[in-house]
Short mmCIF file of C-alpha atoms and ligand atoms in Angstrom, two decimals:
data_model
loop_
_atom_site.label_atom_id
_atom_site.label_comp_id
_atom_site.label_asym_id
_atom_site.label_seq_id
_atom_site.Cartn_x
_atom_site.Cartn_y
_atom_site.Cartn_z
CA MET A 1 0.00 0.00 0.00
CA VAL A 2 1.53 3.33 -1.01
CA SER A 3 0.24 6.59 0.38
CA ARG A 4 -0.20 9.39 -2.11
CA THR A 5 1.13 12.89 -1.63
CA ILE A 6 -0.94 15.50 -3.38
CA PRO A 7 1.02 18.76 -3.75
CA VAL A 8 -0.77 21.84 -2.51
CA ASP A 9 -1.05 25.19 -4.27
CA LEU A 10 1.79 27.67 -4.11
CA PHE A 11 1.76 29.45 -0.73
CA ASP A 12 3.43 31.83 1.69
CA LEU A 13 3.14 30.77 5.31
CA VAL A 14 3.83 33.71 7.61
CA VAL A 15 4.44 32.57 11.17
CA PHE A 16 3.92 35.37 13.69
CA GLY A 17 5.85 34.16 16.73
CA GLY A 18 8.19 32.33 14.36
CA THR A 19 10.99 32.41 16.95
CA GLY A 20 8.82 30.94 19.72
CA ASP A 21 8.65 27.51 21.29
CA LEU A 22 5.67 26.25 19.29
CA ALA A 23 7.27 27.28 15.99
CA ARG A 24 10.55 25.63 16.98
CA ARG A 25 9.05 22.35 18.19
CA LYS A 26 6.08 21.88 15.90
CA ILE A 27 5.46 24.30 13.04
CA LEU A 28 8.93 24.40 11.45
CA PRO A 29 9.55 20.63 11.62
CA ALA A 30 6.03 19.96 10.31
CA LEU A 31 6.55 22.18 7.28
CA PHE A 32 9.98 20.69 6.64
CA LYS A 33 8.54 17.16 6.63
CA ARG A 34 5.86 18.18 4.13
CA PHE A 35 8.59 19.79 2.04
CA CYS A 36 10.53 16.49 2.10
CA SER A 37 7.44 14.58 1.04
CA GLY A 38 7.13 16.79 -2.05
CA GLN A 39 3.95 18.51 -0.93
CA MET A 40 5.38 22.06 -1.07
CA ALA A 41 5.49 23.43 -4.61
CA ASP A 42 8.69 25.13 -5.84
CA GLY A 43 8.59 28.75 -4.77
CA ALA A 44 6.47 28.23 -1.65
CA ARG A 45 7.88 30.17 1.31
CA LEU A 46 7.99 30.17 5.08
CA ILE A 47 8.28 33.67 6.50
CA GLY A 48 9.14 33.95 10.17
CA ALA A 49 7.79 37.15 11.70
CA SER A 50 8.66 38.08 15.24
CA ARG A 51 9.92 40.88 17.43
CA ARG A 52 13.60 39.85 17.33
CA ASP A 53 15.80 41.96 15.12
CA TRP A 54 17.04 39.08 12.96
CA SER A 55 18.15 38.65 9.34
CA ASP A 56 17.15 35.82 7.01
CA ALA A 57 20.50 34.19 7.81
CA ASP A 58 19.84 34.34 11.58
CA TYR A 59 16.43 32.81 11.14
CA ARG A 60 17.72 30.07 8.86
CA GLU A 61 20.18 29.13 11.58
CA PHE A 62 17.27 28.96 14.06
CA VAL A 63 15.39 26.75 11.58
CA ARG A 64 18.39 24.41 11.17
CA LYS A 65 18.61 23.97 14.95
CA SER A 66 14.88 23.35 15.25
CA LEU A 67 15.01 20.69 12.52
CA SER A 68 18.02 18.92 13.96
CA GLU A 69 16.24 18.72 17.31
CA PHE A 70 12.69 17.96 16.24
CA ALA A 71 12.55 16.70 12.64
CA GLY A 72 14.09 13.26 13.22
CA GLU A 73 16.19 11.44 10.65
CA LEU A 74 15.09 13.58 7.72
CA ALA A 75 17.11 16.44 9.20
CA LEU A 76 20.30 14.40 8.82
CA ASP A 77 20.12 15.03 5.07
CA ARG A 78 22.00 18.31 4.86
CA SER A 79 21.12 19.01 1.26
CA LEU A 80 17.39 18.68 2.03
CA VAL A 81 17.77 21.03 5.01
CA GLU A 82 19.68 23.58 2.92
CA THR A 83 17.17 23.45 0.05
CA PHE A 84 14.38 23.97 2.57
CA CYS A 85 16.25 26.88 4.16
CA ARG A 86 16.29 28.65 0.81
CA CYS A 87 12.48 28.88 1.14
CA VAL A 88 12.83 30.51 4.56
CA HIS A 89 12.71 34.28 5.17
CA TYR A 90 12.39 36.52 8.16
CA VAL A 91 10.86 39.90 8.97
CA SER A 92 11.11 41.65 12.28
CA VAL A 93 7.61 42.95 13.08
CA ASP A 94 5.87 44.30 16.12
CA ALA A 95 2.28 43.13 16.52
CA ASN A 96 1.57 46.24 18.57
CA GLY A 97 3.37 48.85 16.51
CA PRO A 98 4.31 49.95 12.99
CA ARG A 99 7.72 48.26 12.85
CA GLY A 100 8.21 45.77 10.03
CA TRP A 101 4.77 45.90 8.40
CA ASP A 102 5.83 47.77 5.26
CA GLU A 103 8.64 45.30 4.82
CA LEU A 104 6.26 42.37 5.22
CA SER A 105 3.89 43.94 2.68
CA GLY A 106 6.78 44.36 0.27
CA LEU A 107 7.65 40.68 0.57
CA MET A 108 4.19 39.46 -0.38
CA VAL A 109 3.52 38.33 -3.93
CA ALA A 110 0.15 38.10 -5.65
CA ASP A 111 -1.65 34.98 -6.82
CA ARG A 112 -0.78 32.56 -4.11
CA VAL A 113 -2.27 31.31 -0.89
CA ARG A 114 -1.33 33.41 2.14
CA ALA A 115 -1.55 31.77 5.52
CA PHE A 116 -0.90 33.89 8.60
CA TYR A 117 -0.20 31.71 11.61
CA PHE A 118 -0.80 33.51 14.94
CA SER A 119 1.66 31.51 17.07
CA VAL A 120 1.68 34.21 19.73
CA ASP A 121 -0.10 35.09 22.93
CA PRO A 122 -3.83 35.71 22.22
CA GLY A 123 -3.34 39.23 23.61
CA LEU A 124 -1.56 39.99 20.32
CA PHE A 125 -4.35 38.73 18.02
CA SER A 126 -6.03 42.11 17.97
CA GLY A 127 -2.91 44.04 16.92
CA LEU A 128 -2.00 41.46 14.29
CA SER A 129 -5.52 41.37 12.83
CA MET A 130 -5.76 45.14 12.66
CA ARG A 131 -2.39 45.54 10.95
CA LEU A 132 -3.02 42.73 8.48
CA GLN A 133 -6.12 44.59 7.43
CA ASP A 134 -4.57 48.09 7.47
CA HIS A 135 -1.73 46.92 5.25
CA GLU A 136 -4.16 45.15 2.92
CA LEU A 137 -2.32 41.89 3.42
CA MET A 138 -5.46 39.77 3.27
CA ASN A 139 -6.60 38.69 -0.18
CA GLU A 140 -9.27 36.22 -1.26
CA GLN A 141 -6.78 33.38 -0.78
CA SER A 142 -5.72 34.41 2.74
CA ARG A 143 -6.24 32.49 5.95
CA VAL A 144 -5.40 33.06 9.59
CA VAL A 145 -4.54 30.24 11.95
CA VAL A 146 -5.06 30.71 15.67
CA GLU A 147 -3.68 28.55 18.45
CA LYS A 148 -5.17 27.41 21.70
CA PRO A 149 -6.07 28.58 24.28
CA PHE A 150 -9.07 30.11 22.55
CA GLY A 151 -10.38 32.13 25.47
CA HIS A 152 -10.45 31.45 29.19
CA ASP A 153 -14.24 31.25 29.43
CA LEU A 154 -17.30 32.01 27.30
CA GLU A 155 -16.95 35.76 27.65
CA THR A 156 -13.30 35.90 26.57
CA ALA A 157 -13.91 33.43 23.73
CA GLN A 158 -16.81 35.57 22.49
CA ALA A 159 -14.59 38.66 22.67
CA LEU A 160 -11.85 36.91 20.68
CA ASN A 161 -14.35 35.70 18.08
CA ALA A 162 -15.81 39.21 17.80
CA GLU A 163 -12.33 40.69 17.40
CA LEU A 164 -11.40 38.24 14.63
CA ALA A 165 -14.79 38.72 12.96
CA GLN A 166 -14.12 42.46 12.64
CA HIS A 167 -11.24 41.73 10.32
CA PHE A 168 -11.82 38.31 8.75
CA ASP A 169 -14.62 36.20 7.42
CA GLU A 170 -15.27 33.01 9.43
CA SER A 171 -14.28 31.02 6.32
CA GLN A 172 -10.76 32.49 6.69
CA ILE A 173 -10.28 31.55 10.36
CA TYR A 174 -8.64 28.25 11.31
CA ARG A 175 -8.79 27.52 15.07
CA ILE A 176 -6.35 24.71 15.73
CA ASP A 177 -7.04 21.78 18.01
CA HIS A 178 -4.13 19.54 17.18
CA TYR A 179 -6.02 16.47 18.45
CA LEU A 180 -8.16 16.71 15.34
CA GLY A 181 -5.06 16.32 13.17
CA LYS A 182 -4.26 12.90 14.62
CA GLU A 183 -4.69 10.02 12.21
CA THR A 184 -6.76 7.87 14.58
CA VAL A 185 -9.07 10.72 15.44
CA GLN A 186 -9.96 11.00 11.78
CA ASN A 187 -10.17 7.24 11.66
CA LEU A 188 -12.96 7.51 14.19
CA MET A 189 -15.04 9.03 11.42
CA ALA A 190 -13.82 6.47 8.87
CA VAL A 191 -14.62 3.55 11.18
CA ARG A 192 -18.04 4.90 12.08
CA PHE A 193 -19.19 6.16 8.71
CA GLY A 194 -17.22 3.97 6.31
CA ASN A 195 -18.41 0.63 7.72
CA MET A 196 -21.89 -0.84 7.98
CA LEU A 197 -20.81 -2.94 10.93
CA PHE A 198 -20.83 -0.42 13.75
CA GLU A 199 -23.37 2.28 13.00
CA PRO A 200 -26.55 0.20 13.59
CA LEU A 201 -25.23 -0.61 17.08
CA TRP A 202 -23.98 2.90 17.80
CA ASN A 203 -26.63 4.05 20.26
CA ALA A 204 -27.96 3.74 23.78
CA GLN A 205 -29.76 0.49 22.98
CA TYR A 206 -26.51 -1.41 22.41
CA ILE A 207 -23.82 0.67 24.08
CA ASP A 208 -23.51 0.50 27.85
CA HIS A 209 -21.15 3.44 28.20
CA ILE A 210 -18.20 5.22 26.59
CA GLN A 211 -14.93 6.22 28.24
CA ILE A 212 -12.40 8.76 27.04
CA THR A 213 -9.04 8.86 28.80
CA VAL A 214 -6.16 11.19 27.98
CA ALA A 215 -3.38 10.46 30.49
CA GLU A 216 0.06 12.05 30.45
CA THR A 217 3.11 11.13 32.51
CA VAL A 218 4.59 14.62 32.29
CA GLY A 219 3.85 17.35 34.82
CA VAL A 220 3.25 20.99 33.90
CA ASP A 221 6.77 21.17 32.45
CA GLY A 222 7.65 24.85 32.32
CA ARG A 223 4.06 25.84 31.48
CA GLY A 224 3.25 26.35 35.16
CA GLU A 225 2.11 29.94 34.92
CA TYR A 226 -0.36 29.26 32.12
CA TYR A 227 -1.52 25.95 33.59
CA GLU A 228 -2.15 27.40 37.04
CA SER A 229 -4.70 29.79 35.51
CA ALA A 230 -6.25 27.06 33.36
CA GLY A 231 -6.28 23.61 34.99
CA ALA A 232 -7.20 20.33 33.33
CA MET A 233 -10.79 21.35 32.61
CA ARG A 234 -9.84 24.35 30.51
CA ASP A 235 -6.59 22.95 29.14
CA MET A 236 -7.89 19.55 28.03
CA VAL A 237 -11.60 18.88 28.53
CA GLN A 238 -13.06 22.03 26.98
CA ASN A 239 -11.20 21.41 23.74
CA HIS A 240 -9.46 18.05 23.14
CA LEU A 241 -11.76 15.70 25.06
CA MET A 242 -14.78 17.62 23.85
CA GLN A 243 -13.68 17.16 20.24
CA LEU A 244 -13.20 13.42 20.76
CA LEU A 245 -16.62 13.20 22.38
CA CYS A 246 -18.14 15.01 19.39
CA LEU A 247 -16.63 12.64 16.85
CA ILE A 248 -17.67 9.54 18.79
CA ALA A 249 -21.22 10.74 19.44
CA MET A 250 -22.24 12.83 16.42
CA GLU A 251 -24.83 11.90 13.82
CA PRO A 252 -23.53 10.99 10.36
CA PRO A 253 -23.09 14.24 8.43
CA THR A 254 -24.67 14.31 4.98
CA PHE A 255 -21.32 15.05 3.35
CA PHE A 256 -17.72 15.10 4.48
CA ASP A 257 -17.77 18.83 4.21
CA PRO A 258 -16.46 21.31 6.80
CA ASP A 259 -19.79 22.83 7.76
CA ALA A 260 -21.73 19.57 7.57
CA VAL A 261 -19.26 17.94 10.00
CA ARG A 262 -19.10 20.96 12.30
CA ASP A 263 -22.91 21.31 12.37
CA GLU A 264 -23.15 17.76 13.72
CA LYS A 265 -20.38 18.31 16.28
CA LEU A 266 -22.12 21.45 17.50
CA LYS A 267 -25.34 19.50 18.09
CA VAL A 268 -23.43 17.10 20.35
CA ILE A 269 -21.99 19.90 22.46
CA ARG A 270 -25.40 21.51 22.77
CA ALA A 271 -26.92 18.19 23.88
CA LEU A 272 -24.48 17.83 26.80
CA SER A 273 -26.21 17.74 30.16
CA ASN A 274 -25.12 19.70 33.17
CA VAL A 275 -22.72 17.71 35.32
CA GLU A 276 -23.78 16.87 38.88
CA PRO A 277 -21.17 17.83 41.52
CA HIS A 278 -20.84 14.19 42.64
CA HIS A 279 -20.00 13.23 39.05
CA ILE A 280 -16.83 15.33 39.04
CA VAL A 281 -13.51 14.39 40.64
CA ARG A 282 -10.67 16.88 40.51
CA GLY A 283 -7.16 15.94 41.54
CA GLN A 284 -3.73 17.47 42.01
CA TYR A 285 -0.49 15.44 41.86
CA THR A 286 1.75 15.22 44.90
CA ALA A 287 5.45 14.45 45.17
CA ALA A 288 6.25 10.75 44.72
CA ASP A 289 8.96 8.57 43.18
CA GLY A 290 11.42 11.44 43.17
CA ALA A 291 9.01 13.73 41.29
CA THR A 292 8.03 17.16 42.55
CA SER A 293 4.45 18.04 43.46
CA TYR A 294 2.14 20.20 41.34
CA ARG A 295 2.32 22.94 43.96
CA GLU A 296 6.11 22.98 43.75
CA ASP A 297 5.97 22.96 39.94
CA VAL A 298 3.74 26.03 39.83
CA ASP A 299 5.40 27.63 42.85
CA ASN A 300 2.14 28.08 44.70
CA PRO A 301 1.87 26.16 47.99
CA ARG A 302 -1.86 26.87 48.20
CA SER A 303 -2.84 26.16 44.61
CA ARG A 304 -6.36 24.76 44.10
CA THR A 305 -5.95 24.16 40.37
CA GLU A 306 -6.65 20.63 39.14
CA SER A 307 -4.04 18.64 37.24
CA PHE A 308 -6.55 15.77 36.92
CA ILE A 309 -10.25 15.62 36.26
CA ALA A 310 -12.71 12.79 35.81
CA LEU A 311 -16.36 13.39 35.12
CA LYS A 312 -19.50 11.65 34.01
CA CYS A 313 -21.87 13.33 31.60
CA HIS A 314 -24.89 12.54 29.44
CA LEU A 315 -26.13 13.65 26.06
CA ASN A 316 -29.75 14.69 25.97
CA ASN A 317 -30.74 13.27 22.60
CA TRP A 318 -32.50 10.22 21.17
CA ARG A 319 -29.34 8.35 20.26
CA TRP A 320 -27.63 8.59 23.62
CA ALA A 321 -30.30 9.04 26.30
CA GLY A 322 -29.25 6.80 29.20
CA THR A 323 -25.68 6.08 28.03
CA PRO A 324 -23.10 7.73 30.28
CA PHE A 325 -19.87 9.19 28.95
CA TYR A 326 -16.94 9.10 31.36
CA LEU A 327 -14.14 11.56 30.61
CA ARG A 328 -10.79 11.51 32.39
CA THR A 329 -7.55 13.39 31.86
CA GLY A 330 -4.54 14.12 34.01
CA LYS A 331 -0.89 14.93 34.26
CA ARG A 332 1.78 12.84 36.03
CA MET A 333 -0.20 9.68 35.66
CA SER A 334 1.32 6.21 35.62
CA GLU A 335 1.16 5.82 31.82
CA ARG A 336 0.91 7.95 28.74
CA ASP A 337 -2.30 6.68 27.29
CA SER A 338 -5.02 8.27 25.19
CA GLU A 339 -7.87 6.00 24.35
CA ILE A 340 -11.57 5.85 23.77
CA THR A 341 -13.39 2.70 24.83
CA VAL A 342 -16.88 1.91 23.64
CA VAL A 343 -18.32 -0.73 25.98
CA PHE A 344 -21.26 -2.59 24.46
CA LYS A 345 -24.04 -4.09 26.54
CA GLU A 346 -24.14 -7.73 27.52
CA THR A 347 -26.14 -10.12 25.37
CA PRO A 348 -29.79 -9.98 26.49
CA HIS A 349 -29.89 -13.65 27.49
CA ALA A 350 -27.03 -15.91 28.63
CA ILE A 351 -27.62 -19.18 26.77
CA PHE A 352 -24.36 -20.73 27.97
CA GLY A 353 -25.38 -20.58 31.61
CA GLN A 354 -23.99 -18.76 34.62
CA GLU A 355 -20.63 -20.58 34.63
CA ALA A 356 -19.75 -19.49 31.12
CA GLY A 357 -20.04 -15.90 32.28
CA ARG A 358 -21.48 -12.86 30.53
CA HIS A 359 -19.26 -10.62 28.45
CA ASN A 360 -19.29 -7.17 26.92
CA ASN A 361 -17.76 -6.45 23.55
CA GLU A 362 -15.45 -3.48 23.67
CA LEU A 363 -14.12 -1.33 20.89
CA THR A 364 -10.94 0.50 21.90
CA ILE A 365 -9.59 3.32 19.82
CA GLN A 366 -6.02 4.00 20.86
CA LEU A 367 -4.64 7.44 20.06
CA GLN A 368 -1.41 7.41 22.04
CA PRO A 369 1.22 6.05 22.29
CA ASP A 370 0.48 3.62 19.40
CA GLU A 371 -2.42 4.37 17.14
CA GLY A 372 -4.78 1.48 16.47
CA ILE A 373 -8.18 -0.04 17.02
CA THR A 374 -9.03 -3.21 18.94
CA LEU A 375 -12.35 -5.01 19.02
CA GLY A 376 -12.83 -7.39 21.95
CA VAL A 377 -14.77 -10.45 20.80
CA THR A 378 -16.10 -13.23 23.01
CA ILE A 379 -15.20 -16.78 21.93
CA LYS A 380 -15.11 -20.25 23.47
CA ASP A 381 -12.18 -20.86 25.76
CA PRO A 382 -10.36 -23.61 23.82
CA GLY A 383 -10.14 -27.16 25.16
CA PRO A 384 -12.39 -29.71 26.80
CA GLY A 385 -14.38 -29.02 29.91
CA GLY A 386 -17.53 -27.39 28.70
CA MET A 387 -18.48 -24.07 27.25
CA ARG A 388 -16.45 -21.37 28.97
CA LEU A 389 -16.23 -17.98 27.34
CA VAL A 390 -13.18 -15.82 26.96
CA ASP A 391 -12.54 -12.40 25.40
CA VAL A 392 -9.92 -12.09 22.68
CA PRO A 393 -8.82 -8.90 20.95
CA LEU A 394 -9.23 -8.49 17.21
CA ASP A 395 -6.29 -6.19 17.04
CA MET A 396 -5.59 -3.73 14.27
CA SER A 397 -2.39 -1.90 14.99
CA PHE A 398 -2.12 0.53 12.09
CA ALA A 399 1.63 0.06 12.00
CA GLU A 400 1.24 -3.70 11.47
CA ALA A 401 -1.76 -3.58 9.17
CA LEU A 402 -0.61 -0.83 6.86
CA GLY A 403 3.18 -1.14 6.93
CA PRO A 404 5.19 1.96 6.00
CA SER A 405 2.12 3.86 4.85
CA ALA A 406 0.98 3.85 8.52
CA ASP A 407 3.77 6.33 9.28
CA SER A 408 1.19 9.01 9.46
CA PRO A 409 2.16 12.64 9.40
CA ASP A 410 2.26 14.55 12.63
CA ALA A 411 -0.98 16.38 13.43
CA TYR A 412 0.62 19.76 12.63
CA GLU A 413 1.76 18.55 9.20
CA ARG A 414 -1.77 17.56 8.26
CA LEU A 415 -3.38 20.65 9.73
CA ILE A 416 -0.99 23.12 8.09
CA MET A 417 -1.56 21.47 4.72
CA ASP A 418 -5.33 21.64 5.30
CA VAL A 419 -4.98 25.38 5.93
CA ILE A 420 -3.18 25.78 2.61
CA ARG A 421 -5.83 23.69 0.85
CA GLY A 422 -8.56 25.77 2.47
CA ASP A 423 -10.19 22.78 4.18
CA GLN A 424 -11.72 23.75 7.55
CA THR A 425 -13.15 20.32 8.42
CA LEU A 426 -10.61 19.67 11.19
CA PHE A 427 -10.76 23.17 12.67
CA MET A 428 -13.19 24.49 15.24
CA ARG A 429 -15.85 26.94 14.20
CA ASN A 430 -16.74 30.01 16.31
CA ASP A 431 -20.06 28.58 17.52
CA GLU A 432 -18.46 25.24 18.46
CA VAL A 433 -15.88 26.93 20.67
CA GLU A 434 -18.50 29.10 22.33
CA ALA A 435 -20.85 26.15 22.93
CA ALA A 436 -17.97 24.23 24.55
CA TRP A 437 -17.29 27.14 26.91
CA ALA A 438 -21.00 27.55 27.62
CA TRP A 439 -20.99 23.95 28.93
CA THR A 440 -17.66 24.27 30.78
CA ASP A 441 -18.22 27.59 32.57
CA PRO A 442 -21.06 26.56 34.94
CA ILE A 443 -19.14 23.43 35.95
CA ILE A 444 -16.11 25.53 36.92
CA ARG A 445 -18.27 28.15 38.61
CA GLY A 446 -19.97 25.33 40.53
CA TRP A 447 -16.82 23.99 42.13
CA GLN A 448 -15.56 27.51 42.78
CA ALA A 449 -18.80 28.40 44.57
CA ARG A 450 -18.68 25.21 46.63
CA GLY A 451 -15.04 25.85 47.48
CA ASP A 452 -14.10 22.31 46.40
CA ALA A 453 -10.39 21.58 46.62
CA PRO A 454 -8.78 19.04 44.30
CA LYS A 455 -7.97 15.64 45.83
CA PRO A 456 -4.27 14.85 46.14
CA TYR A 457 -2.95 11.88 44.15
CA ASP A 458 0.52 10.37 43.96
CA SER A 459 2.62 11.31 40.95
CA TYR A 460 2.72 8.33 38.54
CA SER A 461 -0.58 6.85 39.71
CA ALA A 462 -4.01 6.57 38.08
CA GLY A 463 -5.29 9.69 39.81
CA PRO A 464 -7.32 10.05 43.02
CA ASP A 465 -9.17 7.02 44.42
CA ASP A 466 -12.38 9.04 44.24
CA ALA A 467 -12.24 8.77 40.44
CA THR A 468 -12.13 4.98 40.72
CA MET A 469 -14.98 5.06 43.21
CA MET A 470 -17.07 7.36 41.00
CA ILE A 471 -17.21 4.84 38.15
CA ARG A 472 -17.40 1.83 40.51
CA ARG A 473 -20.55 3.21 42.10
CA ASP A 474 -22.11 2.64 38.67
CA GLY A 475 -20.83 -0.96 38.58
CA ARG A 476 -18.17 -0.11 35.99
CA GLU A 477 -14.37 0.10 35.83
CA TRP A 478 -11.96 2.42 34.06
CA ARG A 479 -10.12 0.91 31.10
CA GLY A 480 -6.48 1.72 30.35
CA VAL A 481 -4.72 3.49 33.21
CA ILE A 482 -5.79 1.91 36.52
CA ASN A 483 -4.46 1.82 40.09
P1 NAD B 501 6.70 31.79 23.06
O1 NAD B 501 6.63 32.72 24.21
O2 NAD B 501 7.79 30.77 23.03
O3 NAD B 501 6.82 32.64 21.71
C1 NAD B 501 6.11 33.82 21.52
C2 NAD B 501 6.52 34.44 20.20
O4 NAD B 501 5.77 35.65 20.04
C3 NAD B 501 7.98 34.78 20.06
O5 NAD B 501 8.40 34.46 18.76
C4 NAD B 501 8.00 36.31 20.24
O6 NAD B 501 9.04 36.95 19.55
C5 NAD B 501 6.69 36.67 19.62
N1 NAD B 501 6.19 37.98 20.07
C6 NAD B 501 5.98 38.38 21.35
N2 NAD B 501 5.55 39.67 21.36
C7 NAD B 501 5.49 40.07 20.07
C8 NAD B 501 5.13 41.28 19.44
N3 NAD B 501 4.71 42.35 20.12
N4 NAD B 501 5.16 41.32 18.09
C9 NAD B 501 5.57 40.26 17.37
N5 NAD B 501 5.93 39.08 17.91
C10 NAD B 501 5.89 38.99 19.25
O7 NAD B 501 5.25 31.12 22.96
P2 NAD B 501 4.87 29.70 22.31
O8 NAD B 501 5.07 28.64 23.34
O9 NAD B 501 5.54 29.55 21.00
O10 NAD B 501 3.30 29.84 22.14
C11 NAD B 501 2.70 30.64 21.14
C12 NAD B 501 1.18 30.43 21.19
O11 NAD B 501 0.88 29.07 20.95
C13 NAD B 501 0.59 30.75 22.58
O12 NAD B 501 -0.70 31.29 22.42
C14 NAD B 501 0.48 29.38 23.24
O13 NAD B 501 -0.54 29.31 24.20
C15 NAD B 501 0.14 28.52 22.03
N6 NAD B 501 0.51 27.11 22.20
C16 NAD B 501 1.79 26.76 22.47
C17 NAD B 501 2.13 25.42 22.60
C18 NAD B 501 3.54 24.99 22.85
O14 NAD B 501 3.77 23.78 22.90
N7 NAD B 501 4.49 25.89 22.99
C19 NAD B 501 1.14 24.43 22.47
C20 NAD B 501 -0.17 24.83 22.18
C21 NAD B 501 -0.46 26.17 22.04
#
């Protein structure tokens, strides 16, 4: 099986914040890898735009270092790196002042896609948007890409949306959630809507419950200041877990078209029920196994921010009424594991008798560390001695099943190419983001009003015991990371 690379139209990608951490670790290596795959047409350019007073040569040196650190083996090929660097330029601009904008204008050429990537603090979006417009840098082929966090709550998200809407049409705005760029996340749609097998069973009649876990072993890792003001609910649930929930629960869109897909996702978010206080467990990691505590990491001995959250929610619609969704995410957990498990109901009648046991089929969609899908099927336990049942996995590791073509591009590679192509399917629309905040805000306000403190949990564990108890009270168990 050979994967096809379809070259994209000629483009200029201007990265505001091109000297920042995100550019260095993700954006530059992603573009280089697409360049190596032949997806960048001759003449396409990357233009770094930041406050530093650098020349093209300085920036190319920065790009070389970024590639050698983050672009893997491809960066060992010096001639590829040097050819790529010839596409790289730099302009020193100030988002909040006049410096550099005339020069940037002078660099632009007509008749090509222009993508402006706002890889900067959201406080700079307004200045950038205004100056892009004042200098007439937007044309009919222009797009702007904005990074998370998109707001801190509904009010700030609405203000950001309103600010962007003053300068750009919604069809030009690409709000990144890099989870949507992951191969398996898109496979969720392929598995659901490309097979007859699952969709007839994909509802409350046949599905007992669904779990989504995104567990990380890392702590807040130098992002303490941001994280302390956000917490797991804002940093992970409001965006990444919400997007996964949408894809797993949405109705089949009529077409695979950006607005058709996003309309269906929006309906899921709007159907989310309020979450009862006893269906939320917040946690904060403590020092263990030589690791520092969350409070030490953020330098706040009294912090009440959660580094872990588990919650149970429902969707108020015909398809899902009565099926709970359990969401869980945390830092400094015992394993790095992102997975969605769909647990089907037991068969309605146990013909093999009590001793054979009753079993649930489970479909597990693994996002990290290895991408793949496993279907648990019940079969006869081999050998004499009667009919005992056992569960075996029908395992489809993408790496094994697809060979080299399973080496899927990094999420940023795919998403940047989608921006150039003008495909918004994997980007969040303004109303989606606002609906997600409208659901999140009252939950946060609720625990603030109650004065709930997060429960301590050991670093490198499965989170607080209360999270285990929450699901156990329903007669269920977490899959994946467990104590
Ligand atoms: P950073 O602090 O490393 O870089 C900020 C960049 O903005 C620098 O290039 C700086 O020169 C530039 N800048 C600052 N003030 C400017 C001004 N007035 N005019 C022009 N340029 C200016 O930040 P980062 O980690 O690269 O993050 C950038 C954005 O991406 C943030 O919104 C962040 O929340 C988001 N983000 C970052 C990561 C990550 O892994 N770093 C992940 C997800 C989202």
